[in-house]
Each structure stands twice: as structure tokens, then as C-alpha cells.
Amino acid sequence: RLLSVVFGQQKTQLFNPQARGAILPRLGSVYLRLGDAAEAERCCTEAIQIAEETGDARLGAQALAGLSHAHHRTGDLSAAKDALLRAVRQSLALPSKPLLRAALSELSAVEAHLGNTEMAARLREILDFPESEEAVAHFVTQSEFLMDEYARELDLDTLRL
């Protein structure tokens, strides 16, 4: 409904998975700013499904991060953490690391809100690196190690999209 009004797309374009996938996380963000976390969650969940169907890791990471924001807004920190862990896992596979940095930063905030101050501090430490190629490689390695720790802690691999 708001999708066609906001973006003025023709109906056939809205059913194109790539077009919907590109729009839905942004639309979820708009809904969240308007205070409608449920609609934001719906948009992000649909974008995650499109990402799974098309194999688009970038879209998956973006949609999972958006879903975590919606959960965080409603106070469901456990669901926010789960979505962020999945977003981090997806972001690790991407060549560019801004999504990974953003997901880890948000994960640090969620961990702090959950009272997991040690993990929040470790995440902030990983995030504190210069932008050199060597530092980025170290950042990715540390992030992968941390995701393996989370997987062992959870005793199952829910970290995959």
C-alpha cells in the first residue's frame, strides 16, 4: 500500500523481486521512523525472504539489520540480537565491510542493553581499527572468530541466513 504511493512504481515493477528487494529495507526504515515497528518488521521479513530466494547476501544483511532495529525498538532484544548475528554472518561474506561494521556496532549496543558488558566491550574493541587493508583483514578475522564463539555459545548454527 504505502510502497506504491511512496515510490510511484507500476504494479508489475513491484512484483519484480530485485525491485522489491531494493525498496523493502528502505521502506521498513521509513515505517520505523513513523513509529510502525510491526510494518517495518513485515517489510524486512519480506526482504529477507527475497534475499534467500535470490541469494543476495547484501540484501539479506541490510534486511536483517533493519529487522533488528524493529525488534530493538519494540524492546525484543533477544530477537534483535538474533537478527544482528545473522546480519554479521551475511556481511562477512561481502567484499565491502561497512555493513559488517554497522551490524557489529548495533550488536554491541544490544549486548550492552542486555547487560552483557564484556561482550559489548569486545565488540567495540573489534570495531576500533584503522582503515588500512591489513587492519580490515584483522577486523574480518576477529569478526569471524567472534561469530564462531557465538555459534558455540548457542550450540546451534542459527547464524546463517
mmCIF file of C-alpha atoms in Angstrom:
data_model
loop_
_atom_site.group_PDB
_atom_site.id
_atom_site.type_symbol
_atom_site.label_atom_id
_atom_site.label_comp_id
_atom_site.label_asym_id
_atom_site.label_seq_id
_atom_site.Cartn_x
_atom_site.Cartn_y
_atom_site.Cartn_z
ATOM 1 C CA ARG A 1 0.000 0.000 0.000
ATOM 2 C CA LEU A 2 2.496 2.693 1.054
ATOM 3 C CA LEU A 3 5.010 1.027 -1.247
ATOM 4 C CA SER A 4 3.208 2.096 -4.419
ATOM 5 C CA VAL A 5 2.317 5.524 -3.041
ATOM 6 C CA VAL A 6 5.818 6.398 -1.808
ATOM 7 C CA PHE A 7 7.746 5.088 -4.771
ATOM 8 C CA GLY A 8 5.157 5.517 -7.561
ATOM 9 C CA GLN A 9 6.122 2.187 -9.116
ATOM 10 C CA GLN A 10 3.930 0.379 -11.573
ATOM 11 C CA LYS A 11 2.346 -2.776 -10.229
ATOM 12 C CA THR A 12 4.419 -5.060 -12.474
ATOM 13 C CA GLN A 13 7.654 -3.490 -11.216
ATOM 14 C CA LEU A 14 6.640 -4.031 -7.603
ATOM 15 C CA PHE A 15 6.388 -7.761 -8.160
ATOM 16 C CA ASN A 16 9.917 -7.929 -9.547
ATOM 17 C CA PRO A 17 11.979 -9.478 -6.701
ATOM 18 C CA GLN A 18 15.012 -7.270 -7.347
ATOM 19 C CA ALA A 19 12.912 -4.092 -7.300
ATOM 20 C CA ARG A 20 11.010 -5.153 -4.181
ATOM 21 C CA GLY A 21 14.229 -6.253 -2.528
ATOM 22 C CA ALA A 22 15.841 -2.878 -3.152
ATOM 23 C CA ILE A 23 12.846 -0.976 -1.809
ATOM 24 C CA LEU A 24 11.674 -3.024 1.186
ATOM 25 C CA PRO A 25 14.530 -2.379 3.662
ATOM 26 C CA ARG A 26 14.302 1.352 2.973
ATOM 27 C CA LEU A 27 10.543 1.266 3.333
ATOM 28 C CA GLY A 28 10.962 -0.616 6.618
ATOM 29 C CA SER A 29 13.203 2.196 7.802
ATOM 30 C CA VAL A 30 10.532 4.741 6.857
ATOM 31 C CA TYR A 31 7.878 2.800 8.768
ATOM 32 C CA LEU A 32 10.167 2.601 11.789
ATOM 33 C CA ARG A 33 10.688 6.373 11.735
ATOM 34 C CA LEU A 34 6.909 6.768 11.558
ATOM 35 C CA GLY A 35 6.587 4.598 14.663
ATOM 36 C CA ASP A 36 5.153 1.498 12.983
ATOM 37 C CA ALA A 37 7.579 -1.227 14.051
ATOM 38 C CA ALA A 38 5.202 -4.030 13.014
ATOM 39 C CA GLU A 39 5.058 -2.797 9.417
ATOM 40 C CA ALA A 40 8.832 -2.249 9.429
ATOM 41 C CA GLU A 41 9.255 -5.847 10.568
ATOM 42 C CA ARG A 42 6.950 -7.068 7.800
ATOM 43 C CA CYS A 43 8.940 -5.191 5.150
ATOM 44 C CA CYS A 44 12.263 -6.503 6.419
ATOM 45 C CA THR A 45 10.977 -10.065 6.735
ATOM 46 C CA GLU A 46 9.783 -9.966 3.142
ATOM 47 C CA ALA A 47 13.154 -8.577 2.040
ATOM 48 C CA ILE A 48 14.894 -11.440 3.888
ATOM 49 C CA GLN A 49 12.737 -13.945 2.001
ATOM 50 C CA ILE A 50 13.652 -12.279 -1.298
ATOM 51 C CA ALA A 51 17.333 -12.375 -0.326
ATOM 52 C CA GLU A 52 17.061 -16.092 0.408
ATOM 53 C CA GLU A 53 15.300 -16.749 -2.897
ATOM 54 C CA THR A 54 17.763 -14.713 -4.973
ATOM 55 C CA GLY A 55 20.933 -15.456 -2.993
ATOM 56 C CA ASP A 56 21.564 -11.742 -2.446
ATOM 57 C CA ALA A 57 23.813 -11.572 0.637
ATOM 58 C CA ARG A 58 23.917 -7.750 0.658
ATOM 59 C CA LEU A 59 20.127 -7.507 0.685
ATOM 60 C CA GLY A 60 19.987 -10.186 3.363
ATOM 61 C CA ALA A 61 22.406 -8.283 5.597
ATOM 62 C CA GLN A 62 20.562 -4.990 5.091
ATOM 63 C CA ALA A 63 17.157 -6.544 5.745
ATOM 64 C CA LEU A 64 18.373 -8.397 8.844
ATOM 65 C CA ALA A 65 19.860 -5.174 10.211
ATOM 66 C CA GLY A 66 16.535 -3.430 9.583
ATOM 67 C CA LEU A 67 14.677 -6.257 11.286
ATOM 68 C CA SER A 68 16.970 -5.936 14.294
ATOM 69 C CA HIS A 69 16.170 -2.214 14.512
ATOM 70 C CA ALA A 70 12.452 -3.006 14.553
ATOM 71 C CA HIS A 71 12.938 -5.602 17.299
ATOM 72 C CA HIS A 72 15.169 -3.236 19.261
ATOM 73 C CA ARG A 73 12.534 -0.505 19.006
ATOM 74 C CA THR A 74 9.861 -2.814 20.441
ATOM 75 C CA GLY A 75 12.166 -3.960 23.243
ATOM 76 C CA ASP A 76 12.652 -7.510 21.956
ATOM 77 C CA LEU A 77 16.407 -7.506 22.487
ATOM 78 C CA SER A 78 16.770 -11.256 22.087
ATOM 79 C CA ALA A 79 15.214 -11.149 18.605
ATOM 80 C CA ALA A 80 17.297 -8.057 17.784
ATOM 81 C CA LYS A 81 20.450 -9.924 18.766
ATOM 82 C CA ASP A 82 19.489 -12.960 16.683
ATOM 83 C CA ALA A 83 18.845 -10.815 13.598
ATOM 84 C CA LEU A 84 22.133 -8.965 14.112
ATOM 85 C CA LEU A 85 24.119 -12.181 14.447
ATOM 86 C CA ARG A 86 22.658 -13.315 11.149
ATOM 87 C CA ALA A 87 23.385 -9.895 9.603
ATOM 88 C CA VAL A 88 27.007 -10.113 10.743
ATOM 89 C CA ARG A 89 27.335 -13.598 9.255
ATOM 90 C CA GLN A 90 25.943 -12.344 5.942
ATOM 91 C CA SER A 91 28.139 -9.238 5.999
ATOM 92 C CA LEU A 92 31.287 -11.298 6.479
ATOM 93 C CA ALA A 93 30.744 -12.750 3.004
ATOM 94 C CA LEU A 94 30.594 -9.320 1.353
ATOM 95 C CA PRO A 95 33.707 -7.697 -0.125
ATOM 96 C CA SER A 96 32.869 -4.291 1.357
ATOM 97 C CA LYS A 97 32.763 -4.040 5.139
ATOM 98 C CA PRO A 98 30.533 -1.044 6.038
ATOM 99 C CA LEU A 99 27.524 -3.323 6.638
ATOM 100 C CA LEU A 100 29.651 -5.542 8.874
ATOM 101 C CA ARG A 101 30.870 -2.548 10.855
ATOM 102 C CA ALA A 102 27.311 -1.223 11.279
ATOM 103 C CA ALA A 103 25.935 -4.628 12.340
ATOM 104 C CA LEU A 104 28.725 -5.155 14.883
ATOM 105 C CA SER A 105 28.209 -1.657 16.258
ATOM 106 C CA GLU A 106 24.494 -2.277 16.715
ATOM 107 C CA LEU A 107 25.228 -5.714 18.200
ATOM 108 C CA SER A 108 27.497 -4.029 20.745
ATOM 109 C CA ALA A 109 24.636 -1.713 21.753
ATOM 110 C CA VAL A 110 22.197 -4.628 22.068
ATOM 111 C CA GLU A 111 24.682 -6.628 24.148
ATOM 112 C CA ALA A 112 25.119 -3.611 26.437
ATOM 113 C CA HIS A 113 21.334 -3.299 26.825
ATOM 114 C CA LEU A 114 21.170 -6.998 27.651
ATOM 115 C CA GLY A 115 23.759 -6.457 30.379
ATOM 116 C CA ASN A 116 26.490 -8.355 28.539
ATOM 117 C CA THR A 117 29.056 -5.640 29.127
ATOM 118 C CA GLU A 118 32.084 -7.862 28.494
ATOM 119 C CA MET A 119 30.829 -8.886 25.048
ATOM 120 C CA ALA A 120 29.820 -5.312 24.254
ATOM 121 C CA ALA A 121 33.342 -4.172 25.115
ATOM 122 C CA ARG A 122 34.883 -6.909 22.949
ATOM 123 C CA LEU A 123 32.728 -5.832 20.027
ATOM 124 C CA ARG A 124 33.730 -2.186 20.484
ATOM 125 C CA GLU A 125 37.363 -3.277 20.583
ATOM 126 C CA ILE A 126 36.992 -5.132 17.275
ATOM 127 C CA LEU A 127 35.383 -2.038 15.762
ATOM 128 C CA ASP A 128 38.250 0.217 16.800
ATOM 129 C CA PHE A 129 40.631 -0.261 13.877
ATOM 130 C CA PRO A 130 42.160 1.984 11.233
ATOM 131 C CA GLU A 131 41.037 1.720 7.617
ATOM 132 C CA SER A 132 44.228 0.132 6.207
ATOM 133 C CA GLU A 133 43.965 -3.078 4.182
ATOM 134 C CA GLU A 134 45.880 -5.024 6.840
ATOM 135 C CA ALA A 135 43.618 -3.696 9.594
ATOM 136 C CA VAL A 136 40.498 -4.631 7.623
ATOM 137 C CA ALA A 137 41.810 -8.197 7.236
ATOM 138 C CA HIS A 138 42.383 -8.359 11.006
ATOM 139 C CA PHE A 139 38.899 -6.915 11.605
ATOM 140 C CA VAL A 140 37.329 -9.626 9.430
ATOM 141 C CA THR A 141 39.338 -12.384 11.130
ATOM 142 C CA GLN A 142 38.336 -11.145 14.589
ATOM 143 C CA SER A 143 34.708 -10.869 13.488
ATOM 144 C CA GLU A 144 34.712 -14.428 12.135
ATOM 145 C CA PHE A 145 36.276 -15.692 15.377
ATOM 146 C CA LEU A 146 33.598 -13.907 17.389
ATOM 147 C CA MET A 147 30.804 -15.396 15.243
ATOM 148 C CA ASP A 148 32.259 -18.863 15.859
ATOM 149 C CA GLU A 149 32.164 -18.115 19.595
ATOM 150 C CA TYR A 150 28.516 -17.096 19.352
ATOM 151 C CA ALA A 151 27.720 -20.292 17.426
ATOM 152 C CA ARG A 152 29.354 -22.427 20.121
ATOM 153 C CA GLU A 153 27.549 -20.465 22.831
ATOM 154 C CA LEU A 154 24.196 -21.024 21.153
ATOM 155 C CA ASP A 155 25.071 -24.679 20.467
ATOM 156 C CA LEU A 156 23.480 -24.464 17.038
ATOM 157 C CA ASP A 157 24.099 -22.611 13.836
ATOM 158 C CA THR A 158 21.299 -20.066 13.699
ATOM 159 C CA LEU A 159 23.742 -17.542 12.326
ATOM 160 C CA ARG A 160 23.217 -18.460 8.699
ATOM 161 C CA LEU A 161 20.620 -16.743 6.552
#
